[in-house]
XYZ file of C-alpha atoms in Angstrom:
787
model
C 61.566 86.861 73.559
C 61.563 83.379 75.285
C 58.758 84.896 77.778
C 56.955 85.823 74.826
C 57.253 82.470 73.045
C 56.304 80.490 75.968
C 52.996 82.680 76.067
C 52.340 82.273 72.595
C 52.786 78.866 72.688
C 50.641 78.262 75.802
C 47.757 80.186 73.911
C 48.157 77.436 70.254
C 47.876 74.219 73.256
C 45.082 75.865 74.764
C 43.296 76.350 71.325
C 44.375 72.354 70.321
C 43.149 71.060 73.710
C 39.663 72.907 72.785
C 39.930 72.015 69.795
C 40.308 68.188 70.616
C 37.710 68.222 73.146
C 35.133 69.604 71.228
C 35.671 66.927 68.013
C 36.269 64.037 70.831
C 33.766 64.738 73.188
C 30.955 65.742 70.961
C 31.441 62.280 68.574
C 32.427 64.523 65.462
C 35.317 62.858 64.648
C 35.169 59.017 63.669
C 38.088 57.064 62.425
C 37.537 55.789 58.886
C 37.762 51.875 58.819
C 37.987 51.805 54.411
C 40.866 50.161 53.579
C 39.714 51.378 50.041
C 40.521 54.896 51.058
C 44.228 53.814 51.385
C 44.277 53.774 47.680
C 45.575 55.855 44.907
C 42.306 57.988 42.795
C 42.099 56.949 39.278
C 42.340 61.169 37.893
C 42.958 60.086 34.196
C 39.868 58.617 33.943
C 36.728 59.266 36.068
C 34.080 56.895 33.926
C 37.005 53.523 35.283
C 37.197 55.642 38.854
C 33.504 55.780 39.138
C 32.781 52.427 37.663
C 34.676 50.877 40.430
C 33.622 53.354 43.306
C 30.182 52.062 41.935
C 30.645 48.186 41.967
C 32.525 48.663 45.923
C 29.604 51.040 46.775
C 26.835 48.818 46.052
C 28.358 46.191 47.470
C 29.470 47.571 50.635
C 25.309 48.353 51.514
C 25.283 44.633 51.508
C 24.738 41.856 54.256
C 24.027 38.592 52.811
C 23.492 35.174 54.960
C 22.984 31.632 54.256
C 21.638 29.404 57.003
C 21.980 26.034 56.466
C 20.408 22.765 57.320
C 20.416 19.202 55.735
C 16.562 19.043 55.832
C 14.579 22.524 54.034
C 12.292 22.734 56.978
C 14.507 23.481 59.297
C 16.441 25.565 57.841
C 13.656 27.372 57.219
C 12.471 27.266 60.741
C 16.074 28.837 61.583
C 15.852 31.651 58.998
C 12.327 32.654 60.492
C 14.526 32.921 64.336
C 16.972 34.702 62.442
C 14.852 37.222 60.724
C 12.792 37.736 63.957
C 15.901 39.398 65.704
C 17.056 41.163 62.909
C 13.340 42.883 61.962
C 13.914 44.700 66.091
C 16.106 46.665 64.338
C 14.799 48.077 60.723
C 17.102 51.294 61.370
C 19.987 48.819 60.560
C 19.378 45.828 58.387
C 16.300 45.120 56.300
C 15.658 41.986 54.564
C 14.556 41.754 50.915
C 11.394 39.405 50.665
C 10.011 37.840 48.321
C 6.042 37.058 47.720
C 3.957 36.153 44.489
C 3.002 39.503 44.302
C 6.612 40.024 43.942
C 7.688 37.761 41.093
C 4.317 38.902 39.424
C 5.289 42.183 38.924
C 8.863 40.967 38.032
C 7.210 39.503 34.782
C 4.848 41.885 33.562
C 7.512 44.166 32.342
C 8.717 41.497 30.071
C 5.436 39.977 29.082
C 4.397 43.295 27.246
C 7.661 43.109 25.258
C 8.136 39.078 24.659
C 8.381 39.566 21.066
C 11.459 41.099 21.462
C 13.188 38.739 23.945
C 14.675 35.762 22.615
C 18.251 33.627 23.615
C 21.181 33.157 21.618
C 20.101 29.907 20.645
C 16.533 30.765 19.595
C 17.399 33.053 17.622
C 19.246 30.841 15.511
C 16.679 28.303 15.713
C 14.272 30.924 13.753
C 16.561 31.430 11.424
C 17.594 27.577 10.581
C 14.374 25.651 11.918
C 11.470 24.368 9.107
C 7.955 26.160 9.798
C 7.156 22.058 10.956
C 9.562 22.067 13.578
C 8.024 25.362 15.012
C 4.422 24.503 14.300
C 4.954 20.972 16.504
C 6.677 23.050 19.631
C 3.299 25.030 19.856
C 1.174 21.454 19.864
C 3.730 19.935 22.648
C 3.072 23.147 24.322
C -0.583 23.553 24.157
C -0.994 19.945 25.066
C 1.716 18.353 26.771
C 2.409 17.400 30.374
C 6.029 18.170 30.982
C 5.992 21.161 28.291
C 8.110 22.911 30.869
C 6.675 25.730 32.602
C 3.662 28.749 31.614
C 3.634 32.061 32.174
C 0.703 33.701 31.003
C -1.979 31.823 28.246
C -1.493 30.067 25.549
C -2.055 32.781 23.496
C 0.919 35.102 24.965
C 3.489 33.204 24.621
C 2.034 30.015 21.784
C 5.816 29.169 20.723
C 7.779 29.173 23.798
C 9.595 31.743 23.489
C 9.383 34.275 26.348
C 9.621 30.834 28.587
C 12.571 30.013 27.090
C 14.045 33.121 27.734
C 13.038 33.250 30.597
C 15.087 30.044 31.773
C 17.668 31.138 30.485
C 17.670 34.416 32.702
C 17.402 32.020 35.957
C 20.504 30.511 35.049
C 22.371 33.179 35.881
C 22.010 32.421 39.249
C 21.461 29.462 41.523
C 18.835 31.190 43.638
C 15.473 30.097 43.359
C 12.239 30.937 45.676
C 10.971 28.675 47.571
C 7.879 29.119 50.248
C 8.552 32.747 50.030
C 11.818 32.669 51.046
C 15.231 32.680 48.556
C 16.675 28.728 48.436
C 19.758 27.450 47.028
C 21.571 23.963 47.848
C 24.494 22.365 47.417
C 25.566 18.794 48.440
C 25.112 18.532 52.081
C 22.759 21.659 52.915
C 19.874 23.520 52.126
C 20.337 26.766 51.884
C 17.684 29.900 52.697
C 19.159 32.963 51.541
C 18.656 36.493 53.533
C 20.377 39.476 51.663
C 20.111 42.342 53.746
C 20.074 45.627 53.324
C 22.579 47.947 55.465
C 20.943 51.309 56.474
C 23.931 53.255 58.002
C 27.197 53.423 56.078
C 29.578 50.460 56.302
C 32.654 51.628 57.158
C 30.780 53.834 60.400
C 32.386 52.368 63.700
C 29.030 53.533 64.864
C 26.996 51.116 62.659
C 29.609 48.325 62.990
C 29.656 47.728 66.887
C 25.596 47.875 66.342
C 25.524 45.329 63.071
C 27.519 42.894 64.656
C 25.950 42.279 68.462
C 23.050 42.123 66.403
C 23.874 39.733 64.117
C 25.759 37.648 66.777
C 22.178 37.817 68.350
C 20.295 36.567 65.192
C 22.674 33.611 64.828
C 22.348 32.632 68.722
C 18.437 32.547 68.104
C 18.773 30.507 64.674
C 21.191 28.039 67.181
C 18.965 27.646 69.497
C 15.644 26.762 67.008
C 17.786 24.726 65.100
C 20.791 22.976 67.116
C 23.578 22.044 64.642
C 22.756 24.524 61.665
C 25.626 26.423 59.095
C 24.959 30.062 59.001
C 27.601 31.881 56.303
C 27.707 35.668 56.330
C 29.564 38.345 54.220
C 29.482 41.608 53.875
C 31.808 44.948 53.966
C 30.207 46.138 57.119
C 32.142 42.505 58.684
C 35.847 43.434 56.764
C 35.335 47.021 57.809
C 34.932 45.463 61.822
C 37.213 43.362 61.485
C 40.027 45.837 59.913
C 38.819 48.218 63.475
C 39.608 45.599 65.643
C 42.319 45.026 64.841
C 43.743 47.866 64.424
C 41.773 49.425 67.596
C 44.020 46.914 69.248
C 47.232 47.502 66.979
C 47.089 51.241 68.550
C 46.821 49.947 72.128
C 49.498 47.598 71.813
C 51.912 50.427 70.129
C 51.519 53.265 72.095
C 51.067 52.052 75.378
C 54.054 49.182 74.463
C 56.038 52.925 72.808
C 54.998 54.954 76.262
C 55.718 52.275 79.067
C 59.192 51.649 76.803
C 60.010 55.277 77.153
C 58.675 56.158 80.857
C 60.732 53.346 82.013
C 63.954 53.986 80.082
C 63.643 57.205 81.099
C 63.023 56.334 84.862
C 66.644 54.481 84.897
C 68.034 57.173 83.799
C 67.133 60.339 84.891
C 65.451 58.815 88.450
C 62.828 61.663 88.511
C 59.448 62.290 87.220
C 59.835 65.719 85.911
C 61.702 64.118 82.530
C 59.353 61.151 81.934
C 56.406 63.871 82.875
C 57.941 66.702 80.499
C 58.306 63.808 77.019
C 55.094 62.688 77.780
C 53.819 66.576 77.422
C 55.902 66.906 74.266
C 54.619 64.140 72.890
C 50.929 64.360 73.819
C 50.847 68.398 72.339
C 52.573 66.663 69.230
C 49.548 63.800 69.051
C 47.108 66.625 69.655
C 48.460 68.980 66.993
C 48.766 66.567 64.400
C 45.057 65.423 65.025
C 43.623 69.181 65.331
C 45.336 69.710 61.741
C 44.655 66.529 59.769
C 40.908 66.933 60.749
C 41.066 70.627 59.304
C 42.864 70.072 56.260
C 41.572 66.537 55.104
C 37.655 66.642 56.991
C 38.591 63.148 58.494
C 41.112 60.405 60.092
C 41.712 56.851 58.977
C 42.096 54.576 61.696
C 45.558 52.881 60.390
C 46.707 56.644 59.957
C 45.681 56.613 63.906
C 48.021 53.469 64.051
C 50.858 54.596 62.257
C 50.314 57.902 64.398
C 51.211 55.973 67.721
C 54.694 55.278 66.452
C 55.112 59.011 66.128
C 55.697 58.649 70.133
C 59.417 56.905 69.138
C 60.384 59.883 66.881
C 58.505 63.153 68.761
C 60.807 62.279 72.031
C 64.102 62.459 70.373
C 64.197 66.155 70.905
C 63.167 66.430 74.244
C 65.782 63.963 74.979
C 68.424 65.837 73.106
C 67.884 69.008 74.976
C 67.602 67.065 78.272
C 70.713 64.820 77.746
C 72.509 67.958 77.334
C 71.293 70.112 80.483
C 72.287 67.127 82.401
C 76.283 67.239 81.523
C 76.550 71.015 80.713
C 77.706 73.163 83.337
C 75.774 74.659 86.129
C 77.136 78.642 85.218
C 75.049 77.476 81.743
C 71.300 78.797 81.273
C 68.880 77.288 79.777
C 68.156 79.456 77.453
C 72.117 80.241 76.241
C 71.775 75.868 75.872
C 69.031 75.792 73.594
C 70.861 78.793 71.352
C 73.942 76.575 71.250
C 71.429 73.398 70.560
C 69.080 74.994 68.310
C 71.500 74.101 65.030
C 71.701 70.987 64.979
C 67.809 70.385 66.608
C 66.540 72.481 63.493
C 68.799 70.008 61.034
C 67.008 66.996 63.223
C 63.585 68.059 62.576
C 64.354 69.531 58.608
C 65.718 65.761 57.950
C 62.709 63.718 60.049
C 60.457 66.244 57.819
C 62.287 64.903 54.942
C 61.757 61.500 55.539
C 57.866 61.327 55.831
C 57.357 63.952 53.040
C 58.384 60.887 51.266
C 55.365 59.204 52.230
C 53.907 62.514 50.547
C 54.979 61.879 47.051
C 52.634 58.568 46.829
C 49.432 58.852 45.361
C 47.916 56.963 48.053
C 45.693 59.433 50.100
C 46.184 57.114 53.418
C 49.934 57.705 52.877
C 49.751 61.371 52.322
C 47.595 61.872 55.651
C 50.094 59.236 57.453
C 52.453 61.498 56.109
C 51.342 65.014 57.369
C 50.068 63.461 60.979
C 53.430 62.633 61.482
C 55.191 65.668 60.099
C 52.671 67.941 62.064
C 53.660 66.148 65.635
C 57.046 65.964 65.170
C 56.701 70.592 64.599
C 54.473 70.377 67.490
C 56.577 68.554 69.651
C 59.584 70.071 68.461
C 57.903 73.449 69.137
C 57.066 72.370 72.443
C 60.610 71.565 73.363
C 62.214 74.863 71.753
C 59.422 77.442 73.919
C 59.088 75.564 77.167
C 62.029 73.563 77.879
C 63.634 76.361 78.747
C 61.741 77.432 81.033
C 60.562 74.456 82.682
C 64.237 72.872 83.515
C 66.521 74.853 84.856
C 70.491 74.399 85.456
C 70.990 71.841 88.191
C 67.720 70.485 88.043
C 68.108 67.255 87.024
C 70.114 64.060 88.113
C 71.404 60.954 86.573
C 71.118 57.540 87.734
C 73.752 54.382 87.632
C 72.631 53.637 84.209
C 73.863 56.607 82.415
C 76.928 56.576 83.959
C 77.029 52.929 82.859
C 75.967 53.208 79.044
C 78.226 56.044 78.863
C 81.743 54.098 79.736
C 80.476 51.928 76.733
C 81.268 54.651 74.616
C 85.147 54.277 75.231
C 85.466 50.682 73.828
C 83.821 51.573 70.908
C 85.635 50.544 67.718
C 86.281 53.282 65.050
C 86.328 53.309 61.081
C 89.506 54.417 59.978
C 91.257 54.418 56.277
C 93.641 51.501 56.706
C 93.928 48.696 55.190
C 91.815 46.774 58.057
C 88.984 49.292 57.037
C 88.725 48.982 53.490
C 88.974 45.580 53.888
C 85.947 45.462 55.805
C 84.033 47.648 53.585
C 85.450 46.079 50.708
C 83.726 42.321 51.626
C 80.750 44.842 52.858
C 79.987 45.809 49.586
C 80.254 42.556 47.986
C 77.868 40.845 50.446
C 75.410 44.126 49.866
C 75.553 43.050 46.083
C 74.823 39.495 46.637
C 72.110 40.010 49.303
C 70.392 42.578 46.565
C 70.408 40.316 43.876
C 68.052 37.943 45.611
C 65.523 40.286 46.328
C 62.378 39.850 45.053
C 59.512 41.968 45.157
C 55.996 41.698 45.814
C 53.529 44.732 45.127
C 50.013 42.468 45.990
C 47.581 45.053 47.356
C 46.050 42.162 48.989
C 49.317 42.701 51.615
C 46.867 45.975 52.450
C 44.778 44.023 54.648
C 44.757 40.446 56.278
C 40.350 39.802 57.117
C 40.038 36.914 59.717
C 40.706 33.228 58.256
C 36.404 32.582 59.035
C 35.177 35.596 57.214
C 37.381 34.754 54.073
C 36.431 30.929 54.110
C 32.664 32.093 54.068
C 32.987 34.781 51.555
C 34.928 32.210 49.262
C 31.732 29.339 50.282
C 29.488 31.850 49.947
C 30.593 33.195 46.144
C 30.253 29.487 45.417
C 27.277 28.632 46.524
C 25.925 32.139 44.818
C 27.998 32.001 42.146
C 28.169 35.354 43.177
C 30.674 37.559 40.379
C 34.190 39.640 41.661
C 33.465 43.135 41.856
C 37.288 44.176 41.023
C 37.567 42.469 37.588
C 34.932 43.298 35.190
C 34.841 45.046 31.359
C 33.687 48.443 31.171
C 31.550 49.307 27.742
C 31.032 52.583 26.837
C 29.173 54.680 24.248
C 27.967 57.643 23.059
C 24.975 57.158 23.821
C 22.678 54.331 25.863
C 21.476 52.062 22.633
C 25.769 52.083 21.558
C 26.438 50.898 25.096
C 24.098 47.998 24.384
C 25.236 46.846 21.302
C 29.007 47.034 22.059
C 27.830 44.438 24.924
C 25.863 41.854 22.826
C 29.462 42.001 20.590
C 31.326 41.343 23.538
C 29.115 38.522 25.139
C 29.800 36.925 21.695
C 33.189 36.691 22.545
C 32.687 35.572 26.447
C 30.219 32.682 25.067
C 33.408 31.496 23.853
C 35.088 32.114 26.756
C 32.378 29.683 28.582
C 33.011 27.002 26.404
C 36.561 26.890 26.911
C 36.022 27.234 31.118
C 37.256 29.843 31.124
C 34.065 31.860 33.108
C 31.542 30.040 34.284
C 29.185 32.935 32.708
C 28.604 36.391 32.877
C 26.168 39.514 34.059
C 25.040 42.385 31.767
C 22.114 44.557 31.662
C 21.436 43.577 27.762
C 21.209 40.229 29.032
C 17.533 41.895 30.144
C 17.209 44.244 28.063
C 18.371 43.813 24.405
C 19.327 47.035 22.078
C 16.632 48.496 20.189
C 18.328 47.483 16.969
C 18.217 44.144 18.702
C 14.635 44.005 19.759
C 13.273 45.202 16.481
C 15.649 42.940 14.552
C 14.034 39.595 16.635
C 10.562 41.291 16.141
C 10.640 41.234 12.845
C 12.258 37.600 12.764
C 9.318 36.690 14.346
C 6.968 38.190 12.397
C 8.235 37.138 9.598
C 8.834 32.987 10.530
C 6.017 32.508 12.893
C 3.476 34.908 12.376
C 3.154 35.146 8.485
C 0.149 33.939 6.263
C 0.660 30.644 5.632
C 3.533 30.204 8.583
C 3.799 27.968 11.932
C 0.778 29.668 13.663
C -1.068 28.784 10.530
C -0.147 25.546 10.463
C -1.127 25.277 14.039
C -5.164 26.621 13.596
C -5.087 23.952 10.686
C -3.760 21.174 13.444
C -6.199 21.990 15.877
C -8.956 22.246 13.876
C -9.218 25.976 14.483
C -10.407 29.096 11.871
C -8.444 31.022 10.316
C -9.765 34.153 12.783
C -7.866 32.257 15.840
C -4.589 32.688 14.073
C -5.624 35.888 13.045
C -6.445 36.860 16.711
C -3.170 35.371 18.491
C -1.214 37.453 15.121
C -3.181 40.322 16.338
C -2.408 39.963 20.061
C 1.455 39.148 19.924
C 1.809 42.465 17.380
C 0.425 45.342 19.586
C 2.024 48.734 19.692
C 5.103 48.269 22.044
C 7.373 51.203 22.764
C 10.368 47.911 23.705
C 12.357 47.669 26.843
C 14.301 50.436 27.829
C 17.201 50.571 30.566
C 15.556 53.580 32.020
C 11.973 51.454 32.260
C 13.844 48.212 33.211
C 15.602 50.016 36.158
C 12.373 51.006 37.334
C 11.248 47.501 37.813
C 11.710 45.096 40.642
C 13.328 42.834 38.276
C 16.193 45.612 37.481
C 16.841 46.322 41.243
C 19.785 43.612 41.338
C 20.825 44.823 38.058
C 21.369 48.472 38.434
C 24.924 47.844 39.988
C 25.755 47.028 35.752
C 24.267 50.270 34.639
C 26.787 53.328 35.510
C 24.157 56.166 32.761
C 25.342 59.228 31.967
C 28.749 60.474 32.904
C 30.284 63.439 31.241
C 29.490 63.074 27.455
C 29.171 59.518 27.376
C 26.920 56.471 28.761
C 28.747 53.268 30.272
C 28.068 50.115 31.856
C 29.657 47.133 33.285
C 29.770 43.560 32.545
C 30.399 41.237 35.334
C 32.167 37.679 35.217
C 31.077 35.129 37.137
C 33.653 31.897 38.164
C 36.308 33.031 37.046
C 39.524 30.849 36.704
C 42.391 31.830 37.524
C 44.290 28.919 36.237
C 46.036 27.887 32.835
C 46.300 31.493 32.356
C 42.744 32.470 32.462
C 43.086 36.254 33.816
C 45.077 37.003 30.185
C 42.456 35.231 28.064
C 40.164 37.814 29.307
C 42.346 40.428 28.978
C 43.037 39.928 25.169
C 38.849 39.528 24.401
C 38.105 43.211 24.761
C 41.087 43.776 21.768
C 39.945 45.015 19.004
C 36.330 45.800 20.403
C 35.175 49.399 20.480
C 34.538 51.136 23.485
C 35.018 47.281 25.814
C 37.783 47.826 28.720
C 38.997 45.043 30.672
C 39.003 46.060 34.509
C 41.120 44.142 37.063
C 41.304 46.347 39.723
C 43.996 44.436 41.507
C 46.949 43.998 38.868
C 46.270 48.114 38.508
C 46.953 49.014 41.914
C 49.113 46.163 42.416
C 51.347 47.771 38.966
C 50.902 51.174 40.878
C 52.745 49.812 44.068
C 55.135 48.714 41.989
C 55.539 51.749 39.787
C 56.020 53.641 43.530
C 57.981 51.011 44.852
C 60.836 51.836 42.220
C 60.327 55.721 41.703
C 60.331 55.812 45.627
C 63.583 54.274 45.898
C 65.005 57.327 43.831
C 63.678 59.455 46.084
C 65.098 57.889 48.848
C 68.518 57.690 46.705
C 67.761 61.874 45.706
C 66.499 62.699 49.728
C 70.462 61.628 50.884
C 71.176 64.069 48.049
C 69.561 66.563 50.050
C 70.151 65.857 53.189
C 73.351 65.866 52.757
C 73.477 69.666 51.078
C 71.715 70.665 53.885
C 74.416 69.611 56.203
C 77.592 70.635 54.381
C 76.974 74.452 55.735
C 77.993 73.256 58.935
C 79.757 70.390 58.848
C 81.906 71.035 55.746
C 84.177 68.568 55.328
C 82.740 65.923 58.273
C 78.706 66.209 56.670
C 79.349 62.799 55.065
C 79.524 61.309 58.187
C 76.532 62.486 59.612
C 75.105 60.780 56.736
C 77.080 57.890 56.292
C 75.829 55.619 59.191
C 72.193 55.235 57.815
C 73.286 54.669 54.444
C 75.305 51.892 55.317
C 72.329 50.460 57.918
C 69.832 51.023 55.455
C 71.904 48.718 52.894
C 73.194 46.198 55.830
C 68.813 46.401 56.109
C 68.072 45.509 52.605
C 71.251 42.609 53.193
C 69.485 40.850 55.476
C 65.981 40.792 53.533
C 67.635 39.567 50.732
C 69.896 36.912 52.595
C 66.373 35.557 54.373
C 64.573 35.217 50.803
C 62.227 38.570 51.740
C 60.487 39.859 48.883
C 61.011 43.892 49.146
C 57.371 45.755 48.276
C 56.679 49.426 48.601
C 56.571 49.667 52.359
C 60.102 48.420 52.797
C 61.330 51.938 50.803
C 58.717 54.053 52.521
C 60.445 52.834 55.610
C 64.125 53.315 54.328
C 63.364 57.261 53.857
C 61.891 57.301 57.319
C 64.838 55.610 58.284
C 66.500 58.340 56.870
C 65.254 61.205 58.683
C 65.572 59.347 62.279
C 68.941 57.814 61.717
C 70.333 61.425 60.592
C 69.388 62.988 63.994
C 71.804 60.498 65.585
C 74.139 61.012 63.078
C 73.929 64.818 64.185
C 73.768 64.401 67.620
C 77.050 62.629 67.953
C 78.951 65.107 65.072
C 77.836 68.315 67.627
C 80.129 66.792 70.114
C 82.505 64.268 68.504
C 84.970 64.394 71.267
C 83.857 60.954 73.372
C 85.155 62.674 76.236
C 81.331 63.808 76.383
C 79.203 61.199 76.002
C 76.061 63.115 76.367
C 75.288 62.988 72.238
C 75.940 59.319 72.562
C 73.851 59.041 75.762
C 70.939 61.526 73.252
C 71.180 58.352 70.482
C 70.675 55.387 72.850
C 67.309 57.044 74.301
C 66.234 58.170 71.305
C 67.101 54.883 69.455
C 65.638 52.633 71.925
C 62.605 54.095 71.838
C 62.404 54.498 68.342
C 62.707 50.707 68.534
C 60.078 50.418 70.965
C 58.002 52.219 68.792
C 57.848 50.789 64.921
C 59.193 47.773 65.907
C 56.637 47.300 67.857
C 54.602 47.702 64.342
C 56.193 44.347 63.280
C 53.894 42.624 65.484
C 51.068 44.305 63.243
C 48.924 41.593 61.179
C 48.792 43.857 58.471
C 51.325 42.675 55.822
C 52.073 46.424 54.901
C 52.533 47.514 58.673
C 54.597 44.497 59.507
C 56.922 45.020 56.585
C 57.500 48.665 57.714
C 57.643 48.231 61.290
C 61.153 45.361 60.984
C 62.605 47.461 58.243
C 62.628 50.253 60.832
C 63.238 47.899 63.658
C 66.467 46.777 61.929
C 67.460 49.760 60.284
C 67.199 51.775 63.988
C 69.409 49.259 65.623
C 72.042 49.466 63.115
C 72.183 53.021 62.932
C 72.614 53.191 66.798
C 75.652 50.644 66.771
C 77.612 52.112 64.210
C 76.923 56.081 64.376
C 80.017 56.036 66.869
C 82.412 54.609 64.156
C 81.947 57.331 62.064
C 82.062 60.280 64.289
C 85.805 62.278 63.462
C 87.894 61.718 65.643
C 88.582 65.673 66.870
C 86.218 68.149 67.795
C 83.976 69.872 66.915
C 83.275 72.389 68.434
C 79.367 74.562 67.976
C 79.599 78.014 66.846
C 79.546 79.945 69.951
C 76.654 81.183 71.573
C 75.871 85.030 71.054
C 74.304 86.565 74.340
């Protein structure tokens, strides 16, 4: 039977090798670097989820570059050099061109419907100002040298209403056209704005590897053309590339560090290459198996899953080490297959406990964590099967020898204290319990989603400066407006905007972006058109008085009236979005989703001080179809809820593992579980005393610590007699390697992974140190082997 299993497993491993070669050599799998892929999906509200995806998708294919110098000509010269390099790779980045024709096309879309386009101030003036006011306004426009910009002929806009509306729209951004380029300035520099569109997906590693050198080359060309020029760059692809480089570095650090630690420990323990090669083989097969199955299940792999999976090395070697340590100290007459039968119950329980720990990650709503859980659990299963199917054939009796480290380490067990239920033992437990209660009362909580990623400081500084210069809206905080029709959505936007004006007056925001700024609702357009007809174009009104003032015939005023009142279909969302003017605002319109329409009202210059966000949140109160969306707070609250939820899951998992242990260990089952429980409480105590804030990833690490720590309890309880140091050696080697792998996660610059790594480092070290204290004083004998 053993030979059949070994051959069957060899066939499986051959398939894994072939499949991984197909994936990696054929470049059919590229790790995903999108941090948003790790976040929970809002399945209850598809419109809300789509609105966020829409904002993100719009932003992620943009790269914005500002090239600044004290003198405009210098900035322009540097920008031309920058653009010349970008133009060589039109397959990667395409610039946005601005010329006279673009501006003409932009205005034409609105001039046909200018009677329906008024600012709120103009509408108020039409209702309150007398006819004389408008006659004088028209006269100033006709004769005044400084009457403001003139868009078209006098008869197109005799009262300057359309010009005023265009000027207000221009205030939505500080960017202006200048010499065929886009211009913006601050107190120190004048900048050329270069909006670039990214052709390949921003989260493609291939795209990142090509785009970053291109941008660097373009920046060097700009600096050569104008020494000292300031270049500010921002874009999702830059953050994704930084995250990818960080993750790659961490995969190397954790993976190579873990492997190096395992090799050294195994060499000092066995003084032979064979055990090292066997352990590395089981880990390698586990990694390949996890990769193949995860690709088949999920269609891809996230780079952070590989970072986390690199720590799998520290757990997958437990099974091989346990078998090798027992083979080292077993009688020479005992066949390796018989030894496996004796060890199989304990090995099975260790695998089950570890998988329960990893599957705890799968209970969260985070796709990334579910992928990590599946990857790790599958990796352990494949490594375990490798040990069970192959090790008895590859390791013969008497084939292993121990080094001096083993003898020294084994002797330590004789001097290890054992916890007894006397007055000293009870006193220690009481003191520990009081310390735990005190320290845990000091534990805070921090569920900020920004802990998932820490981009380089320079990228953050550039993003902040660019946001201030361009007065750009935030993509994660906005109002979502819904309605049964596009018209209803626009009307609801207009109601919301009236309330937002009070927020601007209170300096809570500096402004907002809404599609209804450009395309008023049909109801508003009709109302404004009628208002203009009544107040300005009626017989005897301002237009007629103007004709008298300038000594024109009545037919002159009639001609202008007829020109302005020519039939018009009015502006519509669909027609506007098809124009060049509509392109920058397409991200605000979600269109039809299911049975309703939706749009986004984005906010500029949000003031986060003085409860600014709270005020904005309450702005939507009482407005039908209007919803405040704060994605950062929403996901952070989800992290908080699942932190509490996973805390209860950890408690339930202890109960489940205890139930699994009871049939084999009976009254000693608690001894298997107690070291891990004490170590977990002690870890939380240390965090509390250090003033650390608890987050979801601390709790997830405690879940995994349960799976890892129970292994050590099982190893020790399977051979509770201290005359047999085999389990103590297995625990030491396993714990040391787990500390190396998971402990190295503590070096990660991502706070979430760092919290996970530190928890595992401290917890595993404590389990290792205290597990001998809980072993039973008598021997626990395994059931006899059935030959």
